[in-house]
Coordinates of C-alpha atoms and ligand atoms in Angstrom, one line a residue:
X1 CA -91.6 41.3 -39.0
X2 CA -95.1 42.3 -38.0
X3 CA -95.9 46.0 -37.7
X4 CA -99.2 46.9 -36.1
X5 CA -100.5 50.4 -36.7
X6 CA -103.6 51.5 -34.9
X7 CA -105.4 54.8 -34.4
X8 CA -108.7 56.7 -35.0
X9 CA -110.2 57.8 -38.3
X10 CA -108.1 59.9 -40.6
X11 CA -105.1 59.9 -38.2
X12 CA -102.9 59.2 -41.2
X13 CA -102.3 55.5 -40.5
X14 CA -103.3 54.3 -43.9
X15 CA -100.9 56.5 -45.8
X16 CA -98.2 55.7 -43.2
X17 CA -98.8 52.0 -43.3
X18 CA -98.6 51.9 -47.1
X19 CA -95.3 53.8 -47.1
X20 CA -93.8 51.6 -44.4
X21 CA -94.8 48.4 -46.1
X22 CA -93.0 49.6 -49.3
X23 CA -89.9 50.8 -47.4
X24 CA -89.5 47.6 -45.5
X25 CA -90.7 45.3 -48.3
X26 CA -93.7 44.0 -46.3
X27 CA -97.2 43.0 -47.3
X28 CA -100.0 45.5 -46.3
X29 CA -103.5 44.9 -45.0
X30 CA -105.9 47.7 -44.4
X31 CA -108.2 45.9 -41.9
X32 CA -110.7 48.8 -42.0
X33 CA -111.6 47.7 -45.5
X34 CA -112.9 44.4 -44.1
X35 CA -115.3 46.2 -41.8
X36 CA -116.2 48.7 -44.6
X37 CA -116.9 45.8 -47.0
X38 CA -119.0 44.0 -44.3
X39 CA -121.0 47.3 -43.8
X40 CA -121.5 47.8 -47.5
X41 CA -122.5 44.1 -48.1
X42 CA -125.1 44.4 -45.3
X43 CA -126.6 47.5 -46.9
X44 CA -126.6 45.9 -50.4
X45 CA -128.4 42.9 -49.0
X46 CA -131.1 45.2 -47.6
X47 CA -130.0 44.6 -44.0
X48 CA -129.2 46.9 -41.1
X49 CA -125.5 47.2 -40.2
X50 CA -126.4 47.7 -36.5
X51 CA -128.4 44.4 -36.4
X52 CA -126.3 41.4 -35.3
X53 CA -127.9 38.8 -37.6
X54 CA -127.6 40.9 -40.7
X55 CA -124.0 42.0 -40.1
X56 CA -122.7 38.6 -39.0
X57 CA -124.2 37.0 -42.0
X58 CA -122.5 39.5 -44.3
X59 CA -119.1 39.0 -42.5
X60 CA -119.3 35.3 -42.7
X61 CA -119.9 35.3 -46.5
X62 CA -117.7 38.2 -47.3
X63 CA -116.2 38.2 -50.8
X64 CA -113.7 41.1 -51.1
X65 CA -113.6 40.8 -54.9
X66 CA -117.1 42.3 -55.1
X67 CA -116.0 45.7 -53.8
X68 CA -114.0 48.5 -55.5
X69 CA -112.1 50.9 -53.2
X70 CA -114.4 53.7 -54.3
X71 CA -117.4 51.7 -52.8
X72 CA -115.5 51.4 -49.6
X73 CA -114.1 54.9 -49.0
X74 CA -117.4 56.8 -48.8
X75 CA -118.5 58.3 -45.5
X76 CA -121.6 56.1 -45.6
X77 CA -119.3 53.0 -45.8
X78 CA -117.3 54.4 -42.8
X79 CA -120.4 54.8 -40.7
X80 CA -121.7 51.3 -41.6
X81 CA -118.2 49.9 -40.9
X82 CA -118.2 51.2 -37.3
X83 CA -121.7 49.9 -36.7
X84 CA -120.8 46.3 -37.8
X85 CA -117.4 46.6 -36.0
X86 CA -119.3 47.1 -32.7
X87 CA -120.8 43.6 -33.0
X88 CA -118.6 40.8 -31.4
X89 CA -119.7 38.1 -33.9
X90 CA -118.5 40.3 -36.8
X91 CA -115.1 40.8 -35.2
X92 CA -114.8 37.1 -34.5
X93 CA -115.7 36.3 -38.2
X94 CA -113.0 38.6 -39.5
X95 CA -110.2 37.6 -37.1
X96 CA -108.9 34.5 -38.8
X97 CA -108.4 36.2 -42.1
X98 CA -106.4 39.0 -40.4
X99 CA -104.2 36.6 -38.4
X100 CA -103.6 34.4 -41.3
X101 CA -102.5 37.4 -43.4
X102 CA -100.0 38.3 -40.7
X103 CA -98.7 34.8 -40.3
X104 CA -98.6 33.9 -44.1
X105 CA -98.1 37.2 -45.9
X106 CA -98.9 37.0 -49.6
X107 CA -96.5 37.5 -52.5
X108 CA -93.5 35.8 -50.8
X109 CA -93.1 38.7 -48.3
X110 CA -91.5 37.9 -45.0
X111 CA -93.7 40.1 -42.9
X112 CA -96.6 42.5 -42.9
X113 CA -98.0 45.9 -41.9
X114 CA -101.6 45.8 -40.7
X115 CA -103.5 48.9 -39.8
X116 CA -106.7 49.2 -37.9
X117 CA -108.0 49.7 -34.4
X118 CA -107.1 46.5 -32.5
X119 CA -104.1 45.1 -34.3
X120 CA -101.6 45.6 -31.4
X121 CA -104.2 44.6 -28.8
X122 CA -106.1 41.7 -30.3
X123 CA -105.2 40.7 -33.8
X124 CA -101.4 40.6 -33.4
X125 CA -100.6 41.1 -29.7
X126 CA -97.1 39.8 -30.4
X127 CA -96.3 42.2 -33.2
X128 CA -92.6 43.3 -33.3
X129 CA -93.5 46.9 -33.6
X130 CA -96.7 48.7 -32.4
X131 CA -97.4 52.3 -33.3
X132 CA -100.6 54.1 -32.2
X133 CA -101.2 57.0 -34.6
X134 CA -103.1 60.0 -33.1
X135 CA -104.1 63.5 -34.3
X136 CA -106.5 66.1 -33.0
X137 CA -110.2 65.9 -34.1
X138 CA -109.9 69.2 -36.0
X139 CA -106.8 67.9 -37.9
X140 CA -108.5 64.7 -38.8
X141 CA -111.7 66.4 -39.9
X142 CA -109.7 68.7 -42.2
X143 CA -107.9 65.7 -43.7
X144 CA -111.1 63.7 -44.3
X145 CA -112.8 66.8 -45.8
X146 CA -109.9 67.3 -48.2
X147 CA -109.8 63.5 -49.1
X148 CA -113.6 63.4 -49.9
X149 CA -113.5 66.7 -51.8
X150 CA -110.7 65.5 -54.0
X151 CA -112.9 62.5 -54.8
X152 CA -115.6 64.9 -55.9
X153 CA -118.0 63.9 -53.0
X154 CA -120.4 66.6 -52.1
X155 CA -119.8 67.0 -48.4
X156 CA -120.8 69.2 -45.5
X157 CA -117.9 69.8 -43.0
X158 CA -120.2 69.8 -39.9
X159 CA -121.6 66.4 -41.0
X160 CA -118.1 64.9 -41.5
X161 CA -117.1 66.2 -38.0
X162 CA -120.3 64.7 -36.4
X163 CA -119.9 61.3 -38.1
X164 CA -116.2 61.2 -37.1
X165 CA -117.0 62.0 -33.5
X166 CA -119.7 59.4 -33.4
X167 CA -117.4 56.9 -35.0
X168 CA -114.6 57.6 -32.5
X169 CA -117.0 57.3 -29.6
X170 CA -118.4 54.0 -30.8
X171 CA -114.9 52.6 -31.5
X172 CA -113.6 53.7 -28.0
X173 CA -116.6 52.6 -26.0
X174 CA -117.3 49.1 -27.4
X175 CA -116.9 46.2 -25.1
X176 CA -114.9 44.0 -27.6
X177 CA -111.6 45.3 -29.0
X178 CA -112.1 49.0 -28.2
X179 CA -109.8 51.6 -29.8
X180 CA -107.1 51.9 -27.2
X181 CA -103.3 51.9 -27.5
X182 CA -101.6 48.6 -26.5
X183 CA -99.5 49.0 -23.3
X184 CA -96.3 48.6 -25.4
X185 CA -97.3 50.8 -28.3
X186 CA -95.3 53.9 -29.3
X187 CA -97.6 57.0 -29.7
X188 CA -97.1 59.1 -32.8
X189 CA -99.1 62.3 -32.8
X190 CA -99.4 63.5 -36.4
X191 CA -101.4 66.7 -35.7
X192 CA -98.4 68.9 -36.6
X193 CA -96.6 66.5 -39.0
X194 CA -97.1 66.1 -42.8
X195 CA -97.0 62.7 -44.3
X196 CA -93.2 62.8 -45.0
X197 CA -92.4 63.8 -41.4
X198 CA -94.7 61.1 -40.0
X199 CA -93.1 58.5 -42.2
X200 CA -89.5 59.6 -41.3
X201 CA -90.3 59.4 -37.5
X202 CA -92.1 56.0 -37.8
X203 CA -89.2 54.6 -40.0
X204 CA -86.6 55.7 -37.5
X205 CA -88.6 54.2 -34.6
X206 CA -88.9 50.8 -36.5
X207 CA -85.2 50.8 -37.2
X208 CA -84.4 51.6 -33.5
X209 CA -86.7 48.7 -32.4
X210 CA -85.5 46.1 -34.9
X211 CA -81.7 46.8 -35.1
X212 CA -79.7 45.0 -32.4
Ligands
LIG301 O1 -110.0 55.3 -42.8 P1 -110.7 55.4 -41.4 O2 -109.7 55.5 -40.3 O3 -111.7 56.4 -41.4 O4 -111.5 54.1 -41.2 P2 -111.1 52.6 -41.4 O5 -109.7 52.3 -40.8 O6 -111.4 52.2 -42.8 O7 -112.1 51.8 -40.4 C1 -113.5 52.0 -40.6 C2 -114.2 51.5 -39.3 O8 -113.9 50.1 -39.1 C3 -113.7 52.1 -38.0 O9 -114.4 53.3 -37.6 C4 -113.9 51.0 -37.0 O10 -115.1 51.0 -36.4 C5 -113.8 49.7 -37.8 N1 -112.5 49.0 -37.6 C6 -112.3 48.2 -36.5 O11 -113.2 48.2 -35.6 N2 -111.2 47.5 -36.3 C7 -110.2 47.5 -37.2 N3 -109.1 46.7 -37.0 C8 -110.3 48.3 -38.4 C9 -111.5 49.1 -38.5

């Protein structure tokens, strides 16, 4: 079983994906971490994440073992990620890894949950279940501020809002694999749901789709 979870920044899809993977005993891939790692690798090499040559070189030679999750979860990494993600050559370089993960999930699992922006549309268009997770901009900003504060990052809320809005716009407007729900995706708006409620609704939806 392949479950595709897409949606904008801080919509709650990461937490939801992890919990669904555990509940259904599936492997989990956070595809945003591939773009974040490419962005951070470009910066570490002294390159510019918005420049095609720099970003594509980083994507083609990506070694995920060189990154800790703390390196990847900063706002700076998120911004660099959405810059490299805009470049078609970067997306092409990361596609095989994602499709291979879905087709041959690690650890003997019989399926996978992938979360990102284009899983239901490009990476796994034949996924058994597609969920597009939404939430209002204000809800998402509040969640991201809390997440960064809990990590001890010194943040300014207005800056987080501006970065997130710029990132949403870049993700929606790009020509290749823009952030858009697949035609057959179920929309889950988590603006007024906590993590437990979102999980319960998504789990019920998956069971309704997969039980015959
Ligand atoms: O956690 P958050 O939702 O803020 O971001 P993320 O899922 O880690 O993704 C970071 C950036 O990578 C996004 O803003 C997208 O530009 C890009 N991305 C993408 O283009 N396609 C994906 N499948 C996953 C992420």
